[in-house]
């Protein structure tokens, strides 16, 4: 297949592109400097000139806290950009894979303790989540062929992600205070990329949740990162209120997929197992820990 990846310079894009190529697909990977998804006509012009079998939109404004003070910028990419991408893909009948977030679920957790499923109604909190939900709705409203993939708590080899931040602070001997009352599912971008590669080979399947297996808190995640990295450092638990972030965040954003099972696909492995391989194999981790990559 010929696959176009937008936002290819981000955490997910950088893992997804090599996975798609390794699976034998021809990939055009465009970072923000090469195609701005919020520029009117940019993608439509490209799709008019070149034929693709799939478009994957990894582009997003992802700074959750900063979005509260620059809502126009967040909306420009996450709502307007997503809408332009969806409209162009629908016009040229190219199946679109659009990435969205667990943060669309800001409400009280389901009473039976399960994770959020695809049929649960979203209730986004804050600017980032609201603009991502607007992007989802724009994709759904075109009626074009779609994979709308919600994922959660991403970490990869680059970017300001949680495991690298924890390791950097521990290596520097800085105190570690981590929020202990938000529950979710960490997802390694390489695992997600492998799963997306499989998904894109199937016909478009609409909304699907796709996250690392199991659930945890940021505090327990931090402790597991240090334990598996063989580092001894105390992690003080703090509440969301004590932490005082600019943006509101869901208390519980575990995703569970009914669709993934219906499609007969294997769920992502437990987050602890993925974390172990990440810590052993990612060059970004090796460089923080100052060990050979
Ligand atoms: N990170 C998470 O924990 C998480 C959790 C759940 C869902 N998601 C979703 O997963 C997807 C991938 O996230 P990620 O972690 O890979 O994000 P990321 O590392 O922030 O990458 C997003 C990329 O999009 C680019 N971008 C921003 N505005 C753009 C525009 N107007 N046109 C084209 N590209 C633009 C960014 O470029 P610049 O760097 O130059 O701004 C960046 O390279 C996003 O849809 C995100 O909402 C992320």
PDB file of C-alpha atoms and ligand atoms in Angstrom, residues 6-14 30-39 57-64 73 76-78 81 98-103 128 132 149-156 158-161 187 189 192 211 218 255, ligand 1:
ATOM      1  CA  UNK A   6       1.141  13.375   8.599  1.00  0.00           C
ATOM      2  CA  UNK A   7       2.780  14.746  11.739  1.00  0.00           C
ATOM      3  CA  UNK A   8       5.567  12.264  11.029  1.00  0.00           C
ATOM      4  CA  UNK A   9       8.101  14.164  13.166  1.00  0.00           C
ATOM      5  CA  UNK A  10       6.305  13.440  16.458  1.00  0.00           C
ATOM      6  CA  UNK A  11       6.683  10.587  18.945  1.00  0.00           C
ATOM      7  CA  UNK A  12       4.233   8.258  17.257  1.00  0.00           C
ATOM      8  CA  UNK A  13       5.109   9.242  13.683  1.00  0.00           C
ATOM      9  CA  UNK A  14       8.762   8.408  14.198  1.00  0.00           C
ATOM     10  CA  UNK A  30       5.609  14.507   6.162  1.00  0.00           C
ATOM     11  CA  UNK A  31       6.493  16.501   9.279  1.00  0.00           C
ATOM     12  CA  UNK A  32       4.869  19.803  10.167  1.00  0.00           C
ATOM     13  CA  UNK A  33       7.396  21.820   8.126  1.00  0.00           C
ATOM     14  CA  UNK A  34       6.495  19.816   5.026  1.00  0.00           C
ATOM     15  CA  UNK A  35       2.723  19.810   5.391  1.00  0.00           C
ATOM     16  CA  UNK A  36       0.780  21.936   7.857  1.00  0.00           C
ATOM     17  CA  UNK A  37      -2.542  20.129   8.274  1.00  0.00           C
ATOM     18  CA  UNK A  38      -4.311  23.357   9.215  1.00  0.00           C
ATOM     19  CA  UNK A  39      -3.370  25.108   5.985  1.00  0.00           C
ATOM     20  CA  UNK A  57      -2.896  11.688  10.849  1.00  0.00           C
ATOM     21  CA  UNK A  58      -0.420  11.711  13.753  1.00  0.00           C
ATOM     22  CA  UNK A  59      -0.281  15.520  13.751  1.00  0.00           C
ATOM     23  CA  UNK A  60      -1.623  17.165  16.866  1.00  0.00           C
ATOM     24  CA  UNK A  61      -1.131  19.976  19.333  1.00  0.00           C
ATOM     25  CA  UNK A  62      -0.317  17.853  22.399  1.00  0.00           C
ATOM     26  CA  UNK A  63       0.814  20.249  25.131  1.00  0.00           C
ATOM     27  CA  UNK A  64      -2.141  19.699  27.463  1.00  0.00           C
ATOM     28  CA  UNK A  73      -3.376  27.190  18.508  1.00  0.00           C
ATOM     29  CA  UNK A  76      -6.114  25.235  14.830  1.00  0.00           C
ATOM     30  CA  UNK A  77      -4.416  21.840  14.663  1.00  0.00           C
ATOM     31  CA  UNK A  78      -6.678  19.493  16.645  1.00  0.00           C
ATOM     32  CA  UNK A  81      -6.559  20.733  10.953  1.00  0.00           C
ATOM     33  CA  UNK A  98      -6.952   9.665  12.733  1.00  0.00           C
ATOM     34  CA  UNK A  99      -5.405   9.486  16.208  1.00  0.00           C
ATOM     35  CA  UNK A 100      -7.310  10.665  19.254  1.00  0.00           C
ATOM     36  CA  UNK A 101      -7.037  10.436  22.993  1.00  0.00           C
ATOM     37  CA  UNK A 102      -8.259   8.847  26.232  1.00  0.00           C
ATOM     38  CA  UNK A 103      -8.599  12.439  27.531  1.00  0.00           C
ATOM     39  CA  UNK A 128      -6.764  19.893  24.642  1.00  0.00           C
ATOM     40  CA  UNK A 132      -9.399  16.578  20.173  1.00  0.00           C
ATOM     41  CA  UNK A 149      -8.064   5.352  16.984  1.00  0.00           C
ATOM     42  CA  UNK A 150      -8.101   6.533  20.600  1.00  0.00           C
ATOM     43  CA  UNK A 151      -4.956   5.780  22.544  1.00  0.00           C
ATOM     44  CA  UNK A 152      -3.455   6.825  25.887  1.00  0.00           C
ATOM     45  CA  UNK A 153      -0.356   7.823  27.870  1.00  0.00           C
ATOM     46  CA  UNK A 154       2.061   7.518  24.928  1.00  0.00           C
ATOM     47  CA  UNK A 155       5.802   7.250  25.367  1.00  0.00           C
ATOM     48  CA  UNK A 156       8.507   6.653  22.793  1.00  0.00           C
ATOM     49  CA  UNK A 158      11.884  11.036  21.604  1.00  0.00           C
ATOM     50  CA  UNK A 159       9.929  13.937  22.888  1.00  0.00           C
ATOM     51  CA  UNK A 160       9.062  15.078  26.378  1.00  0.00           C
ATOM     52  CA  UNK A 161       7.623  11.780  27.551  1.00  0.00           C
ATOM     53  CA  UNK A 187       1.281   2.766  25.725  1.00  0.00           C
ATOM     54  CA  UNK A 189       4.554   4.041  20.595  1.00  0.00           C
ATOM     55  CA  UNK A 192       0.979   1.052  19.010  1.00  0.00           C
ATOM     56  CA  UNK A 211      -3.854   1.164  24.487  1.00  0.00           C
ATOM     57  CA  UNK A 218       1.455   7.879  37.156  1.00  0.00           C
ATOM     58  CA  UNK A 255      -9.530   2.442  27.509  1.00  0.00           C
TER      59      UNK A 255
HETATM   60  N1  LIG B   1       1.318  11.849  23.787  1.00  0.00           N
HETATM   61  C1  LIG B   1       0.341  11.209  24.418  1.00  0.00           C
HETATM   62  O1  LIG B   1       0.468  10.819  25.590  1.00  0.00           O
HETATM   63  C2  LIG B   1      -0.945  10.900  23.703  1.00  0.00           C
HETATM   64  C3  LIG B   1      -1.952  10.210  24.398  1.00  0.00           C
HETATM   65  C4  LIG B   1      -3.142   9.914  23.726  1.00  0.00           C
HETATM   66  C5  LIG B   1      -3.312  10.278  22.404  1.00  0.00           C
HETATM   67  N2  LIG B   1      -2.331  10.965  21.773  1.00  0.00           N
HETATM   68  C6  LIG B   1      -2.559  11.344  20.374  1.00  0.00           C
HETATM   69  O2  LIG B   1      -1.682  10.572  19.579  1.00  0.00           O
HETATM   70  C7  LIG B   1      -1.278  11.328  18.438  1.00  0.00           C
HETATM   71  C8  LIG B   1       0.244  11.353  18.349  1.00  0.00           C
HETATM   72  O3  LIG B   1       0.761  11.957  19.541  1.00  0.00           O
HETATM   73  P1  LIG B   1       2.316  12.156  19.783  1.00  0.00           P
HETATM   74  O4  LIG B   1       2.582  11.822  21.203  1.00  0.00           O
HETATM   75  O5  LIG B   1       3.098  11.501  18.700  1.00  0.00           O
HETATM   76  O6  LIG B   1       2.390  13.749  19.642  1.00  0.00           O
HETATM   77  P2  LIG B   1       3.671  14.653  19.365  1.00  0.00           P
HETATM   78  O7  LIG B   1       4.912  13.945  19.717  1.00  0.00           O
HETATM   79  O8  LIG B   1       3.385  15.985  19.980  1.00  0.00           O
HETATM   80  O9  LIG B   1       3.645  14.782  17.773  1.00  0.00           O
HETATM   81  C9  LIG B   1       2.685  15.549  17.115  1.00  0.00           C
HETATM   82  C10 LIG B   1       3.346  16.072  15.867  1.00  0.00           C
HETATM   83  O10 LIG B   1       2.387  16.860  15.159  1.00  0.00           O
HETATM   84  C11 LIG B   1       3.068  18.002  14.661  1.00  0.00           C
HETATM   85  N3  LIG B   1       2.139  19.080  14.383  1.00  0.00           N
HETATM   86  C12 LIG B   1       1.633  20.008  15.219  1.00  0.00           C
HETATM   87  N4  LIG B   1       0.823  20.849  14.555  1.00  0.00           N
HETATM   88  C13 LIG B   1       0.847  20.443  13.250  1.00  0.00           C
HETATM   89  C14 LIG B   1       0.236  20.913  12.074  1.00  0.00           C
HETATM   90  N5  LIG B   1      -0.569  21.993  12.090  1.00  0.00           N
HETATM   91  N6  LIG B   1       0.477  20.275  10.919  1.00  0.00           N
HETATM   92  C15 LIG B   1       1.303  19.197  10.876  1.00  0.00           C
HETATM   93  N7  LIG B   1       1.917  18.700  11.967  1.00  0.00           N
HETATM   94  C16 LIG B   1       1.685  19.330  13.137  1.00  0.00           C
HETATM   95  C17 LIG B   1       4.044  18.360  15.741  1.00  0.00           C
HETATM   96  O11 LIG B   1       5.060  19.193  15.210  1.00  0.00           O
HETATM   97  P3  LIG B   1       5.841  20.201  16.196  1.00  0.00           P
HETATM   98  O12 LIG B   1       6.621  19.327  17.116  1.00  0.00           O
HETATM   99  O13 LIG B   1       6.669  20.995  15.257  1.00  0.00           O
HETATM  100  O14 LIG B   1       4.791  20.986  16.914  1.00  0.00           O
HETATM  101  C18 LIG B   1       4.550  16.989  16.159  1.00  0.00           C
HETATM  102  O15 LIG B   1       5.653  16.582  15.378  1.00  0.00           O
HETATM  103  C19 LIG B   1      -1.938  12.704  18.591  1.00  0.00           C
HETATM  104  O16 LIG B   1      -3.151  12.696  17.889  1.00  0.00           O
HETATM  105  C20 LIG B   1      -2.234  12.794  20.068  1.00  0.00           C
HETATM  106  O17 LIG B   1      -3.316  13.665  20.338  1.00  0.00           O
HETATM  107  C21 LIG B   1      -1.143  11.283  22.384  1.00  0.00           C
END
